[in-house]
Short mmCIF file of C-alpha atoms and ligand atoms in Angstrom, two decimals:
data_model
loop_
_atom_site.label_atom_id
_atom_site.label_comp_id
_atom_site.label_asym_id
_atom_site.label_seq_id
_atom_site.Cartn_x
_atom_site.Cartn_y
_atom_site.Cartn_z
CA UNK A 1 -96.70 -8.64 -55.17
CA UNK A 2 -96.18 -6.05 -57.89
CA UNK A 3 -92.55 -5.45 -58.72
CA UNK A 4 -91.33 -1.90 -57.99
CA UNK A 5 -89.30 -0.61 -60.92
CA UNK A 6 -85.78 0.52 -60.03
CA UNK A 7 -84.44 3.70 -61.62
CA UNK A 8 -81.14 2.00 -62.31
CA UNK A 9 -80.28 -1.68 -62.39
CA UNK A 10 -78.02 -4.34 -63.86
CA UNK A 11 -74.98 -2.21 -63.13
CA UNK A 12 -71.80 -3.55 -61.74
CA UNK A 13 -71.03 -2.06 -58.34
CA UNK A 14 -67.56 -1.07 -59.49
CA UNK A 15 -69.24 1.39 -61.91
CA UNK A 16 -70.99 3.11 -59.04
CA UNK A 17 -68.16 2.75 -56.55
CA UNK A 18 -64.83 2.89 -58.37
CA UNK A 19 -62.25 0.79 -56.59
CA UNK A 20 -64.71 -1.79 -55.32
CA UNK A 21 -63.20 -5.06 -56.50
CA UNK A 22 -66.13 -7.49 -56.67
CA UNK A 23 -68.76 -7.61 -59.42
CA UNK A 24 -72.26 -7.36 -58.03
CA UNK A 25 -75.75 -6.65 -59.32
CA UNK A 26 -77.19 -3.43 -58.00
CA UNK A 27 -80.43 -1.52 -58.32
CA UNK A 28 -81.19 1.92 -57.01
CA UNK A 29 -84.59 3.33 -56.05
CA UNK A 30 -85.27 6.97 -55.30
CA UNK A 31 -88.19 5.72 -53.20
CA UNK A 32 -89.43 2.25 -52.32
CA UNK A 33 -91.58 0.59 -49.65
CA UNK A 34 -88.80 -1.49 -48.15
CA UNK A 35 -85.51 -2.60 -49.67
CA UNK A 36 -85.84 -5.89 -47.75
CA UNK A 37 -89.25 -6.54 -49.31
CA UNK A 38 -87.82 -5.85 -52.78
CA UNK A 39 -84.81 -8.09 -52.09
CA UNK A 40 -87.05 -10.93 -50.87
CA UNK A 41 -89.12 -10.56 -54.03
CA UNK A 42 -85.97 -10.76 -56.17
CA UNK A 43 -84.93 -13.95 -54.36
CA UNK A 44 -87.74 -15.86 -56.05
CA UNK A 45 -85.88 -15.40 -59.34
CA UNK A 46 -83.68 -18.51 -59.53
CA UNK A 47 -81.39 -16.95 -62.16
CA UNK A 48 -80.68 -13.81 -60.13
CA UNK A 49 -76.96 -13.22 -59.93
CA UNK A 50 -75.87 -12.78 -56.33
CA UNK A 51 -74.55 -10.87 -54.44
CA UNK A 52 -77.19 -8.34 -55.44
CA UNK A 53 -77.71 -4.98 -53.81
CA UNK A 54 -80.97 -3.04 -53.50
CA UNK A 55 -80.45 0.53 -52.35
CA UNK A 56 -82.95 3.33 -51.79
CA UNK A 57 -82.82 7.03 -50.93
CA UNK A 58 -86.13 6.76 -49.07
CA UNK A 59 -88.40 4.01 -47.74
CA UNK A 60 -92.12 4.42 -47.18
CA UNK A 61 -92.59 1.14 -45.31
CA UNK A 62 -89.19 0.34 -43.81
CA UNK A 63 -89.29 -2.66 -41.49
CA UNK A 64 -87.35 -3.40 -38.32
CA UNK A 65 -87.07 -6.51 -36.17
CA UNK A 66 -90.08 -7.89 -34.29
CA UNK A 67 -92.50 -6.34 -36.82
CA UNK A 68 -91.42 -2.83 -35.81
CA UNK A 69 -91.52 0.01 -38.29
CA UNK A 70 -88.11 1.46 -39.27
CA UNK A 71 -88.29 5.23 -39.09
CA UNK A 72 -85.84 7.22 -41.19
CA UNK A 73 -85.63 10.56 -42.94
CA UNK A 74 -83.56 11.70 -45.93
CA UNK A 75 -79.84 11.24 -45.50
CA UNK A 76 -79.93 7.69 -44.05
CA UNK A 77 -78.14 4.88 -45.85
CA UNK A 78 -80.75 2.20 -46.59
CA UNK A 79 -79.97 -1.00 -48.41
CA UNK A 80 -80.43 -4.76 -48.60
CA UNK A 81 -77.82 -7.17 -49.86
CA UNK A 82 -78.74 -10.62 -51.14
CA UNK A 83 -76.03 -13.22 -50.67
CA UNK A 84 -75.81 -16.96 -51.08
CA UNK A 85 -74.08 -18.23 -47.95
CA UNK A 86 -73.60 -21.69 -49.44
CA UNK A 87 -71.86 -20.31 -52.56
CA UNK A 88 -69.60 -18.21 -50.34
CA UNK A 89 -68.39 -21.41 -48.68
CA UNK A 90 -69.86 -20.60 -45.28
CA UNK A 91 -70.53 -23.81 -43.35
CA UNK A 92 -74.25 -24.21 -42.59
CA UNK A 93 -73.82 -24.13 -38.78
CA UNK A 94 -72.32 -20.63 -39.23
CA UNK A 95 -75.26 -19.22 -41.26
CA UNK A 96 -76.97 -17.79 -38.15
CA UNK A 97 -73.77 -15.79 -37.52
CA UNK A 98 -74.13 -13.79 -40.74
CA UNK A 99 -76.08 -11.07 -38.90
CA UNK A 100 -73.27 -10.63 -36.34
CA UNK A 101 -70.87 -10.55 -39.30
CA UNK A 102 -72.87 -7.72 -40.89
CA UNK A 103 -72.84 -5.85 -37.56
CA UNK A 104 -69.09 -6.18 -37.09
CA UNK A 105 -68.60 -4.93 -40.66
CA UNK A 106 -70.67 -1.84 -39.75
CA UNK A 107 -68.62 -1.32 -36.56
CA UNK A 108 -65.35 -1.55 -38.50
CA UNK A 109 -66.65 0.85 -41.16
CA UNK A 110 -67.69 3.41 -38.55
CA UNK A 111 -64.39 3.05 -36.69
CA UNK A 112 -62.63 3.96 -39.94
CA UNK A 113 -64.84 6.88 -40.88
CA UNK A 114 -65.13 8.39 -37.42
CA UNK A 115 -61.49 8.01 -36.41
CA UNK A 116 -60.60 11.52 -37.54
CA UNK A 117 -63.78 13.11 -36.22
CA UNK A 118 -63.25 13.24 -32.46
CA UNK A 119 -63.74 10.78 -29.61
CA UNK A 120 -66.43 8.33 -30.54
CA UNK A 121 -67.37 5.02 -28.98
CA UNK A 122 -68.64 2.54 -31.54
CA UNK A 123 -69.86 -0.88 -30.41
CA UNK A 124 -72.04 -3.85 -31.15
CA UNK A 125 -75.26 -4.21 -29.20
CA UNK A 126 -76.08 -7.89 -29.43
CA UNK A 127 -77.47 -9.20 -31.64
CA UNK A 128 -78.20 -6.73 -34.42
CA UNK A 129 -77.62 -3.11 -33.49
CA UNK A 130 -74.63 -0.85 -33.73
CA UNK A 131 -74.27 1.89 -31.15
CA UNK A 132 -72.46 5.17 -31.43
CA UNK A 133 -71.82 7.02 -28.16
CA UNK A 134 -74.44 4.90 -26.34
CA UNK A 135 -77.21 5.38 -28.91
CA UNK A 136 -78.41 3.25 -31.79
CA UNK A 137 -76.91 4.37 -35.09
CA UNK A 138 -77.65 1.27 -37.18
CA UNK A 139 -80.20 -1.53 -37.29
CA UNK A 140 -79.82 -4.80 -39.15
CA UNK A 141 -82.61 -7.08 -40.30
CA UNK A 142 -81.54 -10.43 -41.74
CA UNK A 143 -84.26 -12.43 -43.47
CA UNK A 144 -84.19 -15.81 -45.16
CA UNK A 145 -86.39 -16.30 -48.23
CA UNK A 146 -88.19 -19.64 -48.20
CA UNK A 147 -87.50 -20.46 -51.86
CA UNK A 148 -83.74 -21.00 -52.02
CA UNK A 149 -81.62 -22.49 -49.27
CA UNK A 150 -78.53 -20.47 -48.47
CA UNK A 151 -79.84 -17.18 -49.81
CA UNK A 152 -80.10 -14.41 -47.25
CA UNK A 153 -81.24 -10.81 -47.30
CA UNK A 154 -79.18 -8.50 -45.12
CA UNK A 155 -81.06 -5.24 -44.59
CA UNK A 156 -79.17 -2.32 -43.14
CA UNK A 157 -80.38 1.08 -42.00
CA UNK A 158 -77.44 3.31 -41.08
CA UNK A 159 -78.14 6.80 -39.78
CA UNK A 160 -75.61 8.88 -41.66
CA UNK A 161 -76.68 12.44 -42.56
CA UNK A 162 -80.23 12.26 -41.21
CA UNK A 163 -80.74 14.15 -37.98
CA UNK A 164 -82.68 12.97 -34.94
CA UNK A 165 -83.25 16.54 -33.75
CA UNK A 166 -86.79 16.42 -35.18
CA UNK A 167 -87.43 12.71 -34.63
CA UNK A 168 -90.35 11.44 -32.55
CA UNK A 169 -89.52 11.95 -28.86
CA UNK A 170 -89.32 8.20 -28.10
CA UNK A 171 -86.50 7.92 -30.67
CA UNK A 172 -84.63 11.13 -29.88
CA UNK A 173 -83.16 9.77 -26.63
CA UNK A 174 -82.17 6.33 -27.90
CA UNK A 175 -81.08 6.87 -31.52
CA UNK A 176 -78.53 9.03 -33.24
CA UNK A 177 -76.82 9.59 -36.57
CA UNK A 178 -73.19 9.96 -37.59
CA UNK A 179 -73.76 13.60 -38.48
CA UNK A 180 -75.56 14.32 -35.18
CA UNK A 181 -72.52 12.98 -33.29
CA UNK A 182 -69.80 14.66 -35.30
CA UNK A 183 -71.50 17.77 -36.78
CA UNK A 184 -70.16 17.11 -40.25
CA UNK A 185 -71.67 15.23 -43.20
CA UNK A 186 -70.38 11.87 -44.45
CA UNK A 187 -70.21 10.42 -47.96
CA UNK A 188 -72.77 7.59 -47.98
CA UNK A 189 -71.37 5.90 -51.09
CA UNK A 190 -67.94 5.64 -49.42
CA UNK A 191 -69.53 4.17 -46.30
CA UNK A 192 -71.38 1.61 -48.40
CA UNK A 193 -68.28 0.65 -50.41
CA UNK A 194 -66.28 0.23 -47.19
CA UNK A 195 -69.04 -1.78 -45.52
CA UNK A 196 -69.08 -4.11 -48.54
CA UNK A 197 -65.31 -4.49 -48.32
CA UNK A 198 -65.40 -5.28 -44.59
CA UNK A 199 -68.40 -7.59 -44.96
CA UNK A 200 -66.69 -9.50 -47.76
CA UNK A 201 -63.55 -9.89 -45.67
CA UNK A 202 -65.51 -10.94 -42.56
CA UNK A 203 -67.42 -13.54 -44.62
CA UNK A 204 -64.12 -14.93 -45.91
CA UNK A 205 -63.01 -15.33 -42.29
CA UNK A 206 -66.35 -16.90 -41.34
CA UNK A 207 -65.92 -19.50 -44.09
CA UNK A 208 -62.92 -20.73 -42.05
CA UNK A 209 -64.88 -20.87 -38.79
CA UNK A 210 -66.41 -18.46 -36.29
CA UNK A 211 -63.44 -17.82 -33.95
CA UNK A 212 -62.20 -14.51 -35.40
CA UNK A 213 -65.72 -13.12 -35.68
CA UNK A 214 -66.62 -14.06 -32.11
CA UNK A 215 -63.41 -12.51 -30.81
CA UNK A 216 -64.22 -9.24 -32.63
CA UNK A 217 -67.78 -9.32 -31.24
CA UNK A 218 -66.44 -9.79 -27.70
CA UNK A 219 -64.08 -6.84 -28.11
CA UNK A 220 -66.91 -4.57 -29.28
CA UNK A 221 -69.78 -5.81 -27.09
CA UNK A 222 -71.33 -2.75 -25.41
CA UNK A 223 -73.37 -4.93 -23.03
CA UNK A 224 -70.57 -6.88 -21.31
CA UNK A 225 -70.59 -6.28 -17.54
CA UNK A 226 -73.83 -4.25 -17.73
CA UNK A 227 -77.13 -4.92 -16.00
CA UNK A 228 -79.61 -5.75 -18.77
CA UNK A 229 -83.10 -7.07 -19.34
CA UNK A 230 -83.67 -9.58 -22.11
CA UNK A 231 -87.13 -9.98 -23.64
CA UNK A 232 -87.47 -13.46 -25.11
CA UNK A 233 -91.15 -13.16 -25.98
CA UNK A 234 -92.82 -15.11 -23.19
CA UNK A 235 -90.45 -13.88 -20.46
CA UNK A 236 -88.18 -10.96 -19.53
CA UNK A 237 -84.96 -11.96 -17.77
CA UNK A 238 -82.86 -9.46 -15.84
CA UNK A 239 -79.20 -10.06 -15.15
CA UNK A 240 -75.62 -9.06 -15.77
CA UNK A 241 -74.35 -9.60 -19.30
CA UNK A 242 -71.32 -11.90 -19.35
CA UNK A 243 -70.51 -11.21 -23.00
CA UNK A 244 -70.84 -13.37 -26.09
CA UNK A 245 -70.31 -17.13 -26.16
CA UNK A 246 -68.36 -19.16 -28.73
CA UNK A 247 -71.45 -19.70 -30.88
CA UNK A 248 -72.66 -16.07 -30.75
CA UNK A 249 -75.12 -16.62 -27.88
CA UNK A 250 -75.56 -13.93 -25.22
CA UNK A 251 -74.40 -15.00 -21.73
CA UNK A 252 -76.48 -13.65 -18.89
CA UNK A 253 -75.96 -14.09 -15.16
CA UNK A 254 -79.36 -13.91 -13.48
CA UNK A 255 -80.52 -15.06 -10.02
CA UNK A 256 -81.23 -18.41 -11.72
CA UNK A 257 -77.54 -18.77 -12.65
CA UNK A 258 -75.76 -18.28 -15.96
CA UNK A 259 -77.93 -18.76 -19.00
CA UNK A 260 -77.34 -18.53 -22.75
CA UNK A 261 -79.67 -17.00 -25.28
CA UNK A 262 -79.59 -17.18 -29.06
CA UNK A 263 -82.26 -14.52 -29.66
CA UNK A 264 -84.15 -11.77 -27.88
CA UNK A 265 -84.33 -8.02 -27.41
CA UNK A 266 -81.93 -6.57 -24.84
CA UNK A 267 -82.29 -3.32 -22.93
CA UNK A 268 -79.39 -1.91 -20.97
CA UNK A 269 -80.45 -0.93 -17.46
CA UNK A 270 -77.20 0.73 -16.30
C1 LIG B 301 -83.94 -3.06 -36.49
O1 LIG B 301 -83.10 -2.50 -35.79
O2 LIG B 301 -85.08 -3.31 -36.03
C2 LIG B 301 -83.60 -3.44 -37.89
C3 LIG B 301 -83.81 -2.29 -38.85
C4 LIG B 301 -83.45 -2.60 -40.27
C5 LIG B 301 -83.80 -1.46 -41.19
C6 LIG B 301 -83.30 -1.67 -42.59
S1 LIG B 301 -83.45 -0.22 -43.57
C7 LIG B 301 -83.06 -1.14 -45.00
C8 LIG B 301 -83.78 -2.47 -44.88
N1 LIG B 301 -85.13 -2.37 -45.38
C9 LIG B 301 -86.04 -2.51 -44.42
O3 LIG B 301 -87.28 -2.45 -44.57
N2 LIG B 301 -85.43 -2.74 -43.25
C10 LIG B 301 -83.99 -2.76 -43.39
#
């Protein structure tokens, strides 16, 4: 794969975001295919200093989960962060919880930024989406490069100042942006700096075990008590969501009894 040249790199994040306490490699692209693809490419460099951030104003081939395309227009916050979970002291059994950790950090960031902008309901839609007022405002794609154990790419697409007014009709009813919901623009660099701060603090908690994270996920789970369908690839199960289990699994009460799922795509039916 040919490397896409960044228009700025090798900077310390504190240069770009004054007040951010942790040194971090960062590269910015005005336009790129996918920040996750670029981050995965960077992971093959054994001497890469991590955490490392790849950020772009625009993506031409943004990717979502399940091989979906990630649609976004100018004004969205698009980035991928490379971390080394082992170096951060996160016990290996907790590595699959890093995506929930990223989601909770988004929820906490939005709670902060939207608190003065009216009545907004922010929540986590298991496992990887963040909802604002019942619509998807953020998607998270965590990928693990094969080359180096412990490294992870956390890709985040947060709809900030991009509007869904002109989005394809299938998206208009299910997705939204911060600006669409509050009719004022937001400062993307502040959102990013605050997400990094929350993510760093959540990862520190996770290094001591999953209890705090799981409790925060339970408090913010938008599916609890709702009738949902869960697509697990070969089967679609319908039932009432019973919240999130101690290991991050989704609990579902279906006619077959209570079941637990570690992955899948959920749709809320009520
Ligand atoms: C999803 O909800 O399906 C996950 C979407 C993740 C999108 C982000 S945008 C930045 C990063 N680069 C990508 O190509 N995808 C992620």
